[in-house]
PDB file of C-alpha atoms in Angstrom:
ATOM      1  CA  UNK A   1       0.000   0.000   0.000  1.00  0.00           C
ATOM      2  CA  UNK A   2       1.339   3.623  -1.158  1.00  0.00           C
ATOM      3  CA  UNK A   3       1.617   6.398   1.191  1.00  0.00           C
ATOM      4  CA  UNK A   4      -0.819   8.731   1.102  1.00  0.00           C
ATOM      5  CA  UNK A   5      -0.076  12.584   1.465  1.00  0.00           C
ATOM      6  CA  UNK A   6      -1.667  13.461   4.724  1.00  0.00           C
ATOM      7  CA  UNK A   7      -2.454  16.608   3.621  1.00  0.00           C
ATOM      8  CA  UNK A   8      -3.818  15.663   0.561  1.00  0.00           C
ATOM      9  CA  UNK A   9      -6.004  13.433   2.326  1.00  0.00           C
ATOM     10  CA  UNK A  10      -7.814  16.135   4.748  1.00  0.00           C
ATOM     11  CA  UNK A  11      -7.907  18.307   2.249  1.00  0.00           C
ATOM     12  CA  UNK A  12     -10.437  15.559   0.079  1.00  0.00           C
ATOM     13  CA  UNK A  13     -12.180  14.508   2.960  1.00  0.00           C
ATOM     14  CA  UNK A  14     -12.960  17.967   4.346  1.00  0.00           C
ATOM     15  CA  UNK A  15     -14.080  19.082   0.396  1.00  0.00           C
ATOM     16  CA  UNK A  16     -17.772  19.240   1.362  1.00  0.00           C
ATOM     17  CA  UNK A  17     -17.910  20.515   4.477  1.00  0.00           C
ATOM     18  CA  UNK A  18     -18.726  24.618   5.356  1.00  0.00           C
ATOM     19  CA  UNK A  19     -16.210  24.792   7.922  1.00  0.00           C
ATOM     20  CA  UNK A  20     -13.250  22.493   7.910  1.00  0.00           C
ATOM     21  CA  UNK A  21     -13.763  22.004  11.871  1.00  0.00           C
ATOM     22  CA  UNK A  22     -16.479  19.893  13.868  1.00  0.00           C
ATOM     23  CA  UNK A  23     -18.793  23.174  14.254  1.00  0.00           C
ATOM     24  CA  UNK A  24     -21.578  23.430  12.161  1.00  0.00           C
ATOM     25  CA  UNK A  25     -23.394  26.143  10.494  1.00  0.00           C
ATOM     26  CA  UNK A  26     -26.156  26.643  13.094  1.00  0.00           C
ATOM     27  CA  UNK A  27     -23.653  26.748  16.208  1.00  0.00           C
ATOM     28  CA  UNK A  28     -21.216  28.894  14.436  1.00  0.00           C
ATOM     29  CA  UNK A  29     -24.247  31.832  13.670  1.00  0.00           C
ATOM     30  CA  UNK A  30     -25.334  31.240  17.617  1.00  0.00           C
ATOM     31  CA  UNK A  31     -21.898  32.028  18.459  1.00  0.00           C
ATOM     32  CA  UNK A  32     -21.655  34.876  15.913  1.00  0.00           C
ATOM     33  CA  UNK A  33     -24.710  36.388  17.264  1.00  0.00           C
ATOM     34  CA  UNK A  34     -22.798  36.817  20.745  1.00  0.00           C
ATOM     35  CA  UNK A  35     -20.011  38.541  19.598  1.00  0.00           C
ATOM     36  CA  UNK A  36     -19.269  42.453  19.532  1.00  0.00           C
ATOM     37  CA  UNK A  37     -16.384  43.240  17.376  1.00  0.00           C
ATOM     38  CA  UNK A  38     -15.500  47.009  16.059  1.00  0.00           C
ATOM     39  CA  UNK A  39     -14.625  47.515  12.666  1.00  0.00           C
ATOM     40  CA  UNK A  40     -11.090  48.156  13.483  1.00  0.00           C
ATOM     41  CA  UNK A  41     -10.675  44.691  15.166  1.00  0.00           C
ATOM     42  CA  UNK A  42      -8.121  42.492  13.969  1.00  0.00           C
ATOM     43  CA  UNK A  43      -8.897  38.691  14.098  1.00  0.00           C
ATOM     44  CA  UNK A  44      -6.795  35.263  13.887  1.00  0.00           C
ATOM     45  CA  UNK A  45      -7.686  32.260  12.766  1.00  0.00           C
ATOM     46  CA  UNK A  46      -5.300  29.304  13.495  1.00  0.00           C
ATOM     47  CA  UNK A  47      -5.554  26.271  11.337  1.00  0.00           C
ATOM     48  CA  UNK A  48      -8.210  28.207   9.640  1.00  0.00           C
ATOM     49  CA  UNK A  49      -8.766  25.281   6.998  1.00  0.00           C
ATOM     50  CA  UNK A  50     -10.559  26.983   3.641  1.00  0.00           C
ATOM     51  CA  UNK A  51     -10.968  30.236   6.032  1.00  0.00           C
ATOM     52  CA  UNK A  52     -14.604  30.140   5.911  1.00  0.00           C
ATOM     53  CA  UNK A  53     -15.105  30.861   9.876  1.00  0.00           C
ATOM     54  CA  UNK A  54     -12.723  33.456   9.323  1.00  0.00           C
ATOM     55  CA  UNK A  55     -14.225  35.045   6.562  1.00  0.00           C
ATOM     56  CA  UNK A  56     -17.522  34.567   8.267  1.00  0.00           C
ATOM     57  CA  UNK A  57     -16.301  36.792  11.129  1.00  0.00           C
ATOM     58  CA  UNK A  58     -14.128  39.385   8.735  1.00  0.00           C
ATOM     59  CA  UNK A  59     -17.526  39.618   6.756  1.00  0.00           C
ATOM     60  CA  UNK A  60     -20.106  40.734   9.568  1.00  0.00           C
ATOM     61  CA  UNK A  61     -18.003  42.532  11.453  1.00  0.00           C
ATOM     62  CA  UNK A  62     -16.289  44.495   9.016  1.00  0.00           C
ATOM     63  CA  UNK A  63     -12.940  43.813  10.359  1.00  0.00           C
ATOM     64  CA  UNK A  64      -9.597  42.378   9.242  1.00  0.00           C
ATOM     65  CA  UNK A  65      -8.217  38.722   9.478  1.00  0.00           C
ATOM     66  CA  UNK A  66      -5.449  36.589   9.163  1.00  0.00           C
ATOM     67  CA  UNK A  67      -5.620  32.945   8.864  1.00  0.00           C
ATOM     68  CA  UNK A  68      -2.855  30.492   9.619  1.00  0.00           C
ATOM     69  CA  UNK A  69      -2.516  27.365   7.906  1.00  0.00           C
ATOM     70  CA  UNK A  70       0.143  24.413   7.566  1.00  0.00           C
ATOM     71  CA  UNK A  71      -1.766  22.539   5.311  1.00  0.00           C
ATOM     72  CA  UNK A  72      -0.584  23.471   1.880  1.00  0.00           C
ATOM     73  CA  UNK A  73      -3.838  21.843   0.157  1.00  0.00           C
ATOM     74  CA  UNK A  74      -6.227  24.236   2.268  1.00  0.00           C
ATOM     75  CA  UNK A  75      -3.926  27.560   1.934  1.00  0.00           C
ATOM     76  CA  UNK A  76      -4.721  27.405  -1.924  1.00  0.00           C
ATOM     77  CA  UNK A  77      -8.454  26.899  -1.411  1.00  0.00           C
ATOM     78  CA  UNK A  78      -8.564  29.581   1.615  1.00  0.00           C
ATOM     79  CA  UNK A  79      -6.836  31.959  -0.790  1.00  0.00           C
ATOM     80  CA  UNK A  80      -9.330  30.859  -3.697  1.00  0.00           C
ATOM     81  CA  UNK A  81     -12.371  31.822  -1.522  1.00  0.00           C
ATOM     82  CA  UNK A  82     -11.067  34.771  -0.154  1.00  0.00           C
ATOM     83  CA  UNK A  83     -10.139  35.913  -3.882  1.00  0.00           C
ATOM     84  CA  UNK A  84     -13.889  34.993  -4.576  1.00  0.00           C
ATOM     85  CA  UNK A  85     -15.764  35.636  -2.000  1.00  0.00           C
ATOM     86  CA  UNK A  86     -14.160  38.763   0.491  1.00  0.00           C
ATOM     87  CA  UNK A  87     -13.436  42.512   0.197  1.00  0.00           C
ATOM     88  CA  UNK A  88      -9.886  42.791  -1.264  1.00  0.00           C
ATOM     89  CA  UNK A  89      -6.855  43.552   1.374  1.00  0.00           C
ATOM     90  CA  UNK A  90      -9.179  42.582   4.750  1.00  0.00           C
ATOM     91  CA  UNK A  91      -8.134  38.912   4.762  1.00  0.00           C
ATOM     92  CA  UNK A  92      -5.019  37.207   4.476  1.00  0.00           C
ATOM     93  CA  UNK A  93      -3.810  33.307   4.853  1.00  0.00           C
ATOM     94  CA  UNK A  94      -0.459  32.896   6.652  1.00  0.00           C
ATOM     95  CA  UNK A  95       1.514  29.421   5.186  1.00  0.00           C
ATOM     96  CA  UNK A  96       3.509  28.257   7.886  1.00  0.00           C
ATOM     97  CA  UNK A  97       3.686  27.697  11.848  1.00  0.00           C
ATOM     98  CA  UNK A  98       1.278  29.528  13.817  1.00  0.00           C
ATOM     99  CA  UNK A  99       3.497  29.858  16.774  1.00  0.00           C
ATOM    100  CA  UNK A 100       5.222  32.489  14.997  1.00  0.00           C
ATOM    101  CA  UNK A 101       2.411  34.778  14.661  1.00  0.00           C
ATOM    102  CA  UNK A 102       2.674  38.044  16.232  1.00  0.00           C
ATOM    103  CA  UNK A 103       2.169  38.184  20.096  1.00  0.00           C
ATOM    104  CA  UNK A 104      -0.373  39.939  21.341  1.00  0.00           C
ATOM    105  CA  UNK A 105      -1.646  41.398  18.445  1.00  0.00           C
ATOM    106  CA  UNK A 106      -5.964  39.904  17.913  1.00  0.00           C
ATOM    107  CA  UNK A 107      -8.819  41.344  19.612  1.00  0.00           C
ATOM    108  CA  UNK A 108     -10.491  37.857  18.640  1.00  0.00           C
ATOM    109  CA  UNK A 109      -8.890  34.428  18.335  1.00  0.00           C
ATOM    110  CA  UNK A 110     -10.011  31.324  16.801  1.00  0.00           C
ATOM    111  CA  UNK A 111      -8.995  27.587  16.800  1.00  0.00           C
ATOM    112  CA  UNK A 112     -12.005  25.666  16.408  1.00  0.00           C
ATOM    113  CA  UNK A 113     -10.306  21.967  15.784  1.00  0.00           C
ATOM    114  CA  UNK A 114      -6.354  22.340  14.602  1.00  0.00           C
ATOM    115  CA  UNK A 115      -3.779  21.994  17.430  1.00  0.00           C
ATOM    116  CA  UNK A 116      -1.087  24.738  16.689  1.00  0.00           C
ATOM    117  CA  UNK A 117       0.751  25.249  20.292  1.00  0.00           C
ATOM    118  CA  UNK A 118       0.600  21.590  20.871  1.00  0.00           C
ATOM    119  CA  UNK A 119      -1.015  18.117  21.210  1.00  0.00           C
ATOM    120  CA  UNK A 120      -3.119  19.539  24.404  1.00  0.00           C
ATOM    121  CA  UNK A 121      -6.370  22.182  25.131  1.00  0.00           C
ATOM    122  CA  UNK A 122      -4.105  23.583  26.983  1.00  0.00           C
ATOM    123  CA  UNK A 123      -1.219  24.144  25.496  1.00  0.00           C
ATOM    124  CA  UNK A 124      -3.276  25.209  22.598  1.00  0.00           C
ATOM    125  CA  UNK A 125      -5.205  27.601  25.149  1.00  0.00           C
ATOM    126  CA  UNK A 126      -2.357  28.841  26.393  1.00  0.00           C
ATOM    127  CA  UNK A 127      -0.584  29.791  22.320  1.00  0.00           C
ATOM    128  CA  UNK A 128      -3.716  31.562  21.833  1.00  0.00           C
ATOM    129  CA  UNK A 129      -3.710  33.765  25.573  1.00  0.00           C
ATOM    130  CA  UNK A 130      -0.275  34.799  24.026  1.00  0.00           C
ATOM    131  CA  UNK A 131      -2.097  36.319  20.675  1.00  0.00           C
ATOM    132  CA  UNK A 132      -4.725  37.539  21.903  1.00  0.00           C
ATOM    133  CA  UNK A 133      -4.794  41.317  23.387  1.00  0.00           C
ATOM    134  CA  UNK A 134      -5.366  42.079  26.609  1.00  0.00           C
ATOM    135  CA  UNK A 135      -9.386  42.460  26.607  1.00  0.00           C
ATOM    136  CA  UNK A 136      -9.903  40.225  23.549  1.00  0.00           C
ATOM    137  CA  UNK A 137     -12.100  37.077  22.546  1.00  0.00           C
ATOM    138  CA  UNK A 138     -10.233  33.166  22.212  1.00  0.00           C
ATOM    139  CA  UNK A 139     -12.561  30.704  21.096  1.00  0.00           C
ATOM    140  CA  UNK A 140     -11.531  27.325  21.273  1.00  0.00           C
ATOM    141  CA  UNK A 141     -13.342  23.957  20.263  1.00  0.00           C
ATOM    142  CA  UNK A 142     -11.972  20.695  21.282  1.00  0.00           C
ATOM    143  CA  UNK A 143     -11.972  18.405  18.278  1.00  0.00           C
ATOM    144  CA  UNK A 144     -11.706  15.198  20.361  1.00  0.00           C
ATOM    145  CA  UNK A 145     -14.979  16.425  22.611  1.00  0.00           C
ATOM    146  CA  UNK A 146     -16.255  19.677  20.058  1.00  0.00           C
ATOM    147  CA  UNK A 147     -16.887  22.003  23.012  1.00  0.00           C
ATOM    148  CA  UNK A 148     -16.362  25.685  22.387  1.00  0.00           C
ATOM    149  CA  UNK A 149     -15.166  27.996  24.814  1.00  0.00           C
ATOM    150  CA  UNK A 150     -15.325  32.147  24.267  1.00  0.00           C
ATOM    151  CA  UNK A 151     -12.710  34.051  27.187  1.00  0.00           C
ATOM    152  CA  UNK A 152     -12.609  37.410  27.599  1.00  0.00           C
ATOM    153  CA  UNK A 153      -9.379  38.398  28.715  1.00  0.00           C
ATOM    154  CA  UNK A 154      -8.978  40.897  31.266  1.00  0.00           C
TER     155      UNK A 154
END
């Protein structure tokens, strides 16, 4: 049997889905509805997948966003649909390791299923406390259990 590119691979299987995260649609808006970002806010997304949840955000709020992605396969498509679908210059994808993102530097952080800081909620917690400013947002799913958590930081 042939290696397969794991990449690759996450990239087909998550090909139909909204989000490329265990949230769905419905839960996402609920959570929108609860947020209160200014237009000047700047938000993360880490392991943002396609960078639909990002661009979600970006969209309503009228803010700017940056994505980060290791995942080759989903950088292209992210960059596709925010070619496509977002107001030019707002939104950006970030190839690479998300640990060296800019610290603290979001008024809202995401990680809905991608572990970027490490193999633990914690550890991811804790990467994302580090990038977000003092005052902002993290939310933070839990693949293995899909809970989602929204901090403000004080």
């Amino acid at each position: 049997m042939s290696h397969m590119d794991r990449n690759r691979f996450s990239a087909i299987a998550h090909r139909t889905h909204t989000f490329c995260s265990p949230i769905c649609d419905a839960t996402f808006e609920r959570l929108l509805a609860q947020l209160e970002l200014k237009r000047d806010a700047r938000v993360a997304d880490f392991g943002c997948g396609n960078a639909h949840m990002l661009m979600r955000v970006c969209m309503k709020f009228r803010c700017a966003g940056t994505g980060f992605e290791r995942n080759p396969h989903f950088v292209k498509l992210a960059r596709e649909a925010i070619e496509e679908h977002a107001p030019a210059g707002r939104i950006e994808v970030m190839e690479g390791d998300a640990a060296k993102a800019e610290a603290p530097a979001f008024d809202f952080v995401m990680c809905s299923s991608a572990r970027p800081f490490g193999a633990s909620a914690q550890e991811n917690l804790a990467g994302l406390k580090e990038r977000a400013r003092a005052g902002g947002l993290i939310l933070l799913g839990v693949a293995g259990i899909c809970f989602l958590f929204l901090f403000g930081l004080h």
